[in-house]
mmCIF file of C-alpha atoms and ligand atoms in Angstrom:
data_model
loop_
_atom_site.group_PDB
_atom_site.id
_atom_site.type_symbol
_atom_site.label_atom_id
_atom_site.label_comp_id
_atom_site.label_asym_id
_atom_site.label_seq_id
_atom_site.Cartn_x
_atom_site.Cartn_y
_atom_site.Cartn_z
ATOM 1 C CA UNK J 1 59.611 177.261 114.282
ATOM 2 C CA UNK J 2 62.951 175.629 115.069
ATOM 3 C CA UNK J 3 64.449 172.564 113.407
ATOM 4 C CA UNK J 4 62.951 173.455 110.064
ATOM 5 C CA UNK J 5 64.112 171.615 106.942
ATOM 6 C CA UNK J 6 65.785 173.825 104.379
ATOM 7 C CA UNK J 7 64.613 171.615 101.519
ATOM 8 C CA UNK J 8 61.353 169.662 101.341
ATOM 9 C CA UNK J 9 60.658 167.324 98.424
ATOM 10 C CA UNK J 10 57.138 166.070 97.776
ATOM 11 C CA UNK J 11 55.861 163.089 95.783
ATOM 12 C CA UNK J 12 52.455 164.484 94.909
ATOM 13 C CA UNK J 13 50.412 161.312 94.584
ATOM 14 C CA UNK J 14 46.709 160.459 94.595
ATOM 15 C CA UNK J 15 45.138 162.761 92.014
ATOM 16 C CA UNK J 16 43.553 159.858 90.148
ATOM 17 C CA UNK J 17 42.048 158.310 93.290
ATOM 18 C CA UNK J 18 40.750 161.721 94.430
ATOM 19 C CA UNK J 19 38.874 162.033 91.121
ATOM 20 C CA UNK J 20 37.756 158.424 91.157
ATOM 21 C CA UNK J 21 36.254 158.845 94.641
ATOM 22 C CA UNK J 22 34.090 161.620 93.181
ATOM 23 C CA UNK J 23 33.223 159.762 89.956
ATOM 24 C CA UNK J 24 35.142 162.414 88.039
ATOM 25 C CA UNK J 25 37.643 161.922 85.190
ATOM 26 C CA UNK J 26 41.271 161.557 86.333
ATOM 27 C CA UNK J 27 42.111 164.902 84.791
ATOM 28 C CA UNK J 28 39.778 166.632 87.269
ATOM 29 C CA UNK J 29 42.055 165.232 89.976
ATOM 30 C CA UNK J 30 45.115 166.627 88.229
ATOM 31 C CA UNK J 31 43.438 170.047 87.962
ATOM 32 C CA UNK J 32 42.687 170.023 91.683
ATOM 33 C CA UNK J 33 46.263 168.848 92.223
ATOM 34 C CA UNK J 34 47.491 172.002 90.513
ATOM 35 C CA UNK J 35 45.549 174.066 93.067
ATOM 36 C CA UNK J 36 47.192 172.091 95.850
ATOM 37 C CA UNK J 37 50.579 172.967 94.313
ATOM 38 C CA UNK J 38 49.712 176.643 94.532
ATOM 39 C CA UNK J 39 48.613 176.322 98.184
ATOM 40 C CA UNK J 40 51.704 174.325 99.110
ATOM 41 C CA UNK J 41 54.076 176.834 97.522
ATOM 42 C CA UNK J 42 52.419 179.632 99.499
ATOM 43 C CA UNK J 43 52.540 177.616 102.731
ATOM 44 C CA UNK J 44 56.200 176.670 102.240
ATOM 45 C CA UNK J 45 57.057 180.300 101.662
ATOM 46 C CA UNK J 46 55.136 181.335 104.771
ATOM 47 C CA UNK J 47 56.948 178.711 106.886
ATOM 48 C CA UNK J 48 60.321 179.970 105.650
ATOM 49 C CA UNK J 49 61.334 176.900 103.624
ATOM 50 C CA UNK J 50 64.168 177.665 101.186
ATOM 51 C CA UNK J 51 63.770 174.853 98.620
ATOM 52 C CA UNK J 52 60.678 172.917 97.575
ATOM 53 C CA UNK J 53 61.000 170.111 95.018
ATOM 54 C CA UNK J 54 57.709 168.880 93.579
ATOM 55 C CA UNK J 55 57.497 165.592 91.662
ATOM 56 C CA UNK J 56 55.086 166.451 88.868
ATOM 57 C CA UNK J 57 55.784 163.857 86.165
ATOM 58 C CA UNK J 58 58.095 160.853 86.214
ATOM 59 C CA UNK J 59 59.937 159.221 83.326
ATOM 60 C CA UNK J 60 57.661 156.222 83.990
ATOM 61 C CA UNK J 61 54.478 158.304 83.670
ATOM 62 C CA UNK J 62 54.867 158.181 79.860
ATOM 63 C CA UNK J 63 53.406 154.689 80.138
ATOM 64 C CA UNK J 64 49.970 156.155 80.983
ATOM 65 C CA UNK J 65 47.182 156.333 78.380
ATOM 66 C CA UNK J 66 47.952 158.957 75.745
ATOM 67 C CA UNK J 67 44.866 161.060 76.555
ATOM 68 C CA UNK J 68 45.906 161.368 80.200
ATOM 69 C CA UNK J 69 49.425 162.378 79.113
ATOM 70 C CA UNK J 70 48.012 164.971 76.717
ATOM 71 C CA UNK J 71 45.728 166.314 79.437
ATOM 72 C CA UNK J 72 48.630 166.534 81.883
ATOM 73 C CA UNK J 73 50.889 168.324 79.372
ATOM 74 C CA UNK J 74 48.099 170.742 78.573
ATOM 75 C CA UNK J 75 47.481 171.447 82.225
ATOM 76 C CA UNK J 76 51.192 171.859 82.818
ATOM 77 C CA UNK J 77 51.527 174.329 80.018
ATOM 78 C CA UNK J 78 48.657 176.408 81.452
ATOM 79 C CA UNK J 79 49.802 176.212 85.069
ATOM 80 C CA UNK J 80 53.372 177.160 84.128
ATOM 81 C CA UNK J 81 51.967 180.530 83.021
ATOM 82 C CA UNK J 82 50.193 180.946 86.363
ATOM 83 C CA UNK J 83 53.261 179.881 88.362
ATOM 84 C CA UNK J 84 55.489 182.264 86.417
ATOM 85 C CA UNK J 85 53.152 185.196 87.088
ATOM 86 C CA UNK J 86 52.888 184.221 90.772
ATOM 87 C CA UNK J 87 56.637 183.733 91.049
ATOM 88 C CA UNK J 88 57.255 187.237 89.760
ATOM 89 C CA UNK J 89 54.814 188.710 92.283
ATOM 90 C CA UNK J 90 55.888 186.612 95.258
ATOM 91 C CA UNK J 91 59.650 186.594 94.564
ATOM 92 C CA UNK J 92 60.065 182.832 94.208
ATOM 93 C CA UNK J 93 62.408 181.187 91.781
ATOM 94 C CA UNK J 94 61.446 178.349 89.477
ATOM 95 C CA UNK J 95 63.808 175.539 88.506
ATOM 96 C CA UNK J 96 63.079 172.362 86.590
ATOM 97 C CA UNK J 97 64.737 168.974 87.096
ATOM 98 C CA UNK J 98 64.404 166.322 84.445
ATOM 99 C CA UNK J 99 65.168 165.359 80.878
ATOM 100 C CA UNK J 100 64.045 167.538 77.999
ATOM 101 C CA UNK J 101 63.396 164.721 75.543
ATOM 102 C CA UNK J 102 59.747 163.806 74.879
ATOM 103 C CA UNK J 103 58.376 167.015 76.446
ATOM 104 C CA UNK J 104 56.196 168.968 73.978
ATOM 105 C CA UNK J 105 57.878 172.143 72.576
ATOM 106 C CA UNK J 106 55.143 174.323 74.128
ATOM 107 C CA UNK J 107 55.993 173.008 77.603
ATOM 108 C CA UNK J 108 59.756 173.377 77.001
ATOM 109 C CA UNK J 109 59.263 176.992 75.905
ATOM 110 C CA UNK J 110 57.281 177.789 79.031
ATOM 111 C CA UNK J 111 59.835 176.080 81.266
ATOM 112 C CA UNK J 112 62.654 178.138 79.757
ATOM 113 C CA UNK J 113 60.651 181.338 80.108
ATOM 114 C CA UNK J 114 59.708 180.588 83.731
ATOM 115 C CA UNK J 115 63.293 179.769 84.705
ATOM 116 C CA UNK J 116 64.686 182.826 82.926
ATOM 117 C CA UNK J 117 62.126 185.316 84.260
ATOM 118 C CA UNK J 118 62.468 184.176 87.879
ATOM 119 C CA UNK J 119 66.245 183.559 87.931
ATOM 120 C CA UNK J 120 67.019 186.638 90.035
ATOM 121 C CA UNK J 121 64.284 186.049 92.624
ATOM 122 C CA UNK J 122 65.565 185.556 96.147
ATOM 123 C CA UNK J 123 62.625 183.913 97.958
ATOM 124 C CA UNK J 124 61.647 180.243 97.952
ATOM 125 C CA UNK J 125 63.138 178.087 95.179
ATOM 126 C CA UNK J 126 60.504 175.830 93.607
ATOM 127 C CA UNK J 127 62.139 172.954 91.754
ATOM 128 C CA UNK J 128 59.666 171.167 89.504
ATOM 129 C CA UNK J 129 60.646 167.549 88.820
ATOM 130 C CA UNK J 130 59.286 167.070 85.355
ATOM 131 C CA UNK J 131 60.032 164.119 83.106
ATOM 132 C CA UNK J 132 62.243 163.243 86.041
ATOM 133 C CA UNK J 133 63.866 159.903 86.841
ATOM 134 C CA UNK J 134 66.538 159.546 89.518
ATOM 135 C CA UNK J 135 68.408 156.697 87.834
ATOM 136 C CA UNK J 136 68.467 158.679 84.586
ATOM 137 C CA UNK J 137 69.778 161.691 86.542
ATOM 138 C CA UNK J 138 72.676 159.683 87.990
ATOM 139 C CA UNK J 139 73.529 158.155 84.599
ATOM 140 C CA UNK J 140 73.388 161.640 83.071
ATOM 141 C CA UNK J 141 75.811 162.937 85.712
ATOM 142 C CA UNK J 142 78.248 160.069 85.107
ATOM 143 C CA UNK J 143 78.115 160.504 81.325
ATOM 144 C CA UNK J 144 78.752 164.247 81.668
ATOM 145 C CA UNK J 145 81.823 163.496 83.774
ATOM 146 C CA UNK J 146 83.068 160.878 81.291
ATOM 147 C CA UNK J 147 82.627 163.378 78.451
ATOM 148 C CA UNK J 148 84.837 165.784 80.424
ATOM 149 C CA UNK J 149 87.549 163.130 80.437
ATOM 150 C CA UNK J 150 87.175 162.191 84.122
ATOM 151 C CA UNK J 151 88.418 158.692 84.928
ATOM 152 C CA UNK J 152 88.036 158.717 88.696
ATOM 153 C CA UNK J 153 84.639 159.905 89.837
ATOM 154 C CA UNK J 154 84.003 161.074 93.402
ATOM 155 C CA UNK J 155 80.726 161.460 95.281
ATOM 156 C CA UNK J 156 81.184 165.234 95.116
ATOM 157 C CA UNK J 157 81.587 164.983 91.317
ATOM 158 C CA UNK J 158 78.257 163.199 91.018
ATOM 159 C CA UNK J 159 76.464 165.659 93.327
ATOM 160 C CA UNK J 160 77.897 168.528 91.289
ATOM 161 C CA UNK J 161 76.541 167.118 88.012
ATOM 162 C CA UNK J 162 72.973 166.328 88.983
ATOM 163 C CA UNK J 163 70.211 168.333 87.261
ATOM 164 C CA UNK J 164 70.233 171.058 89.948
ATOM 165 C CA UNK J 165 73.607 171.070 91.695
ATOM 166 C CA UNK J 166 72.694 174.281 93.528
ATOM 167 C CA UNK J 167 69.820 172.598 95.367
ATOM 168 C CA UNK J 168 70.930 170.879 98.602
ATOM 169 C CA UNK J 169 69.789 167.338 99.487
ATOM 170 C CA UNK J 170 66.267 167.322 100.965
ATOM 171 C CA UNK J 171 66.084 166.854 104.734
ATOM 172 C CA UNK J 172 62.435 165.827 104.374
ATOM 173 C CA UNK J 173 60.594 163.839 101.692
ATOM 174 C CA UNK J 174 56.797 163.742 101.845
ATOM 175 C CA UNK J 175 54.615 161.319 99.893
ATOM 176 C CA UNK J 176 50.845 161.642 99.865
ATOM 177 C CA UNK J 177 48.132 159.062 99.091
ATOM 178 C CA UNK J 178 49.330 156.306 101.416
ATOM 179 C CA UNK J 179 51.918 154.849 99.018
ATOM 180 C CA UNK J 180 55.267 154.314 100.692
ATOM 181 C CA UNK J 181 57.886 154.148 97.955
ATOM 182 C CA UNK J 182 60.246 156.467 96.100
ATOM 183 C CA UNK J 183 59.138 155.687 92.516
ATOM 184 C CA UNK J 184 62.518 156.701 91.051
ATOM 185 C CA UNK J 185 62.636 160.034 92.923
ATOM 186 C CA UNK J 186 65.890 161.603 94.213
ATOM 187 C CA UNK J 187 67.692 158.295 94.804
ATOM 188 C CA UNK J 188 71.080 159.967 95.250
ATOM 189 C CA UNK J 189 69.871 162.954 97.252
ATOM 190 C CA UNK J 190 67.663 160.902 99.609
ATOM 191 C CA UNK J 191 70.581 159.056 101.264
ATOM 192 C CA UNK J 192 69.831 160.691 104.643
ATOM 193 C CA UNK J 193 66.388 162.210 104.120
ATOM 194 C CA UNK J 194 63.613 161.783 106.642
ATOM 195 C CA UNK J 195 60.410 160.310 105.163
ATOM 196 C CA UNK J 196 56.879 161.365 105.952
ATOM 197 C CA UNK J 197 53.973 159.394 104.521
ATOM 198 C CA UNK J 198 50.386 160.541 104.762
ATOM 199 C CA UNK J 199 47.153 158.944 103.497
ATOM 200 C CA UNK J 200 45.916 162.397 102.422
ATOM 201 C CA UNK J 201 45.420 162.499 98.638
ATOM 202 C CA UNK J 202 47.424 165.227 96.933
ATOM 203 C CA UNK J 203 44.433 167.409 95.894
ATOM 204 C CA UNK J 204 43.502 167.644 99.610
ATOM 205 C CA UNK J 205 47.000 168.697 100.716
ATOM 206 C CA UNK J 206 47.266 172.150 102.312
ATOM 207 C CA UNK J 207 49.152 174.316 104.819
ATOM 208 C CA UNK J 208 47.776 172.341 107.760
ATOM 209 C CA UNK J 209 49.034 169.044 106.309
ATOM 210 C CA UNK J 210 52.430 170.596 105.644
ATOM 211 C CA UNK J 211 52.511 171.831 109.237
ATOM 212 C CA UNK J 212 51.864 168.247 110.442
ATOM 213 C CA UNK J 213 54.799 166.983 108.400
ATOM 214 C CA UNK J 214 57.021 169.744 109.788
ATOM 215 C CA UNK J 215 55.966 168.942 113.359
ATOM 216 C CA UNK J 216 56.818 165.291 112.808
ATOM 217 C CA UNK J 217 60.160 166.244 111.245
ATOM 218 C CA UNK J 218 60.989 168.462 114.229
ATOM 219 C CA UNK J 219 60.564 165.429 116.537
ATOM 220 C CA UNK J 220 62.975 163.221 114.596
ATOM 221 C CA UNK J 221 66.565 162.617 115.684
ATOM 222 C CA UNK J 222 68.939 162.526 112.739
ATOM 223 C CA UNK J 223 72.079 160.582 113.552
ATOM 224 C CA UNK J 224 73.880 160.223 110.210
ATOM 225 C CA UNK J 225 75.456 157.001 111.409
ATOM 226 C CA UNK J 226 76.615 158.461 114.698
ATOM 227 C CA UNK J 227 75.166 157.747 118.146
HETATM 228 C C1 IPE Z 301 49.933 161.873 90.898
HETATM 229 O O1 IPE Z 301 48.654 161.348 90.949
HETATM 230 C C2 IPE Z 301 50.136 162.717 89.657
HETATM 231 C C3 IPE Z 301 51.026 162.125 88.658
HETATM 232 C C4 IPE Z 301 51.714 161.022 88.797
HETATM 233 C C5 IPE Z 301 51.132 162.827 87.384
HETATM 234 P P1 IPE Z 301 48.287 159.990 90.218
HETATM 235 O O2 IPE Z 301 47.787 160.331 88.842
HETATM 236 O O3 IPE Z 301 49.391 159.036 90.267
HETATM 237 O O4 IPE Z 301 47.068 159.498 91.116
HETATM 238 P P2 IPE Z 301 46.740 158.011 91.548
HETATM 239 O O5 IPE Z 301 47.974 157.425 92.160
HETATM 240 O O6 IPE Z 301 46.326 157.282 90.314
HETATM 241 O O7 IPE Z 301 45.624 158.162 92.547
HETATM 242 C C1 IPE Z 302 55.047 159.053 91.296
HETATM 243 O O1 IPE Z 302 53.693 158.716 91.314
HETATM 244 C C2 IPE Z 302 55.297 160.136 90.303
HETATM 245 C C3 IPE Z 302 54.688 161.434 90.595
HETATM 246 C C4 IPE Z 302 54.039 161.748 91.684
HETATM 247 C C5 IPE Z 302 54.879 162.423 89.579
HETATM 248 P P1 IPE Z 302 53.138 157.458 90.490
HETATM 249 O O2 IPE Z 302 51.692 157.387 90.790
HETATM 250 O O3 IPE Z 302 53.533 157.576 89.068
HETATM 251 O O4 IPE Z 302 53.961 156.268 91.158
HETATM 252 P P2 IPE Z 302 53.673 154.708 91.197
HETATM 253 O O5 IPE Z 302 53.462 154.266 89.779
HETATM 254 O O6 IPE Z 302 52.450 154.495 92.021
HETATM 255 O O7 IPE Z 302 54.894 154.119 91.831
HETATM 256 MG MG1 MG Z 303 49.933 157.582 91.604
#
């Protein structure tokens, strides 16, 4: 396939509605969402994508009921084990973007282990946006630069001090579930991203849906302000 994005970022939305449609608890939707993550990673790898950023938990998601948060953290802790094992087998690298504060120690331990164990892998890079907020990320970058004594900050400086400076800006951002907003995701990096919105709920997302997004992306003309 030609005109393939190097980096795809996905706002994985609609787990709650998927569960609701089936009269199931919201957590059942999150569990099915974790299976969709697995499928999407495999599909991205098959299509030859280099970077895949997945928005798993936002800084605003702490405002959800405590039992949903606990369920999500529990699920995350379990799926991190699965992803780490898969990553080792399939040669993909795991990165995490976000703040460490508020995350339970069990999750932090698993994140560190996953990142460390897969650091040398050369296949797809999966960047999990976890406890992630784009405004917080930019403020964090600026504060890091100030702490280094910088007084004149360039765009390159900010890019170099984001959570994952080695990950290029995404050419394509996908959001599922019919919502058409960024919800504090990659505000800096999305300056010239193409957007693809689909009504498909995240737990129903699969290789075919990813292919549709890639086909649409391939048809777009990116001008970057030129003509
Ligand atoms: C996305 O699904 C998962 C997270 C934000 C953790 P939602 O839980 O937001 O599902 P809806 O939007 O309520 O359907
Ligand atoms: C965005 O989804 C965050 C994630 C997918 C992790 P939300 O469901 O939290 O976003 P809003 O509240 O509808 O904007
Ligand atoms: Mg939602």
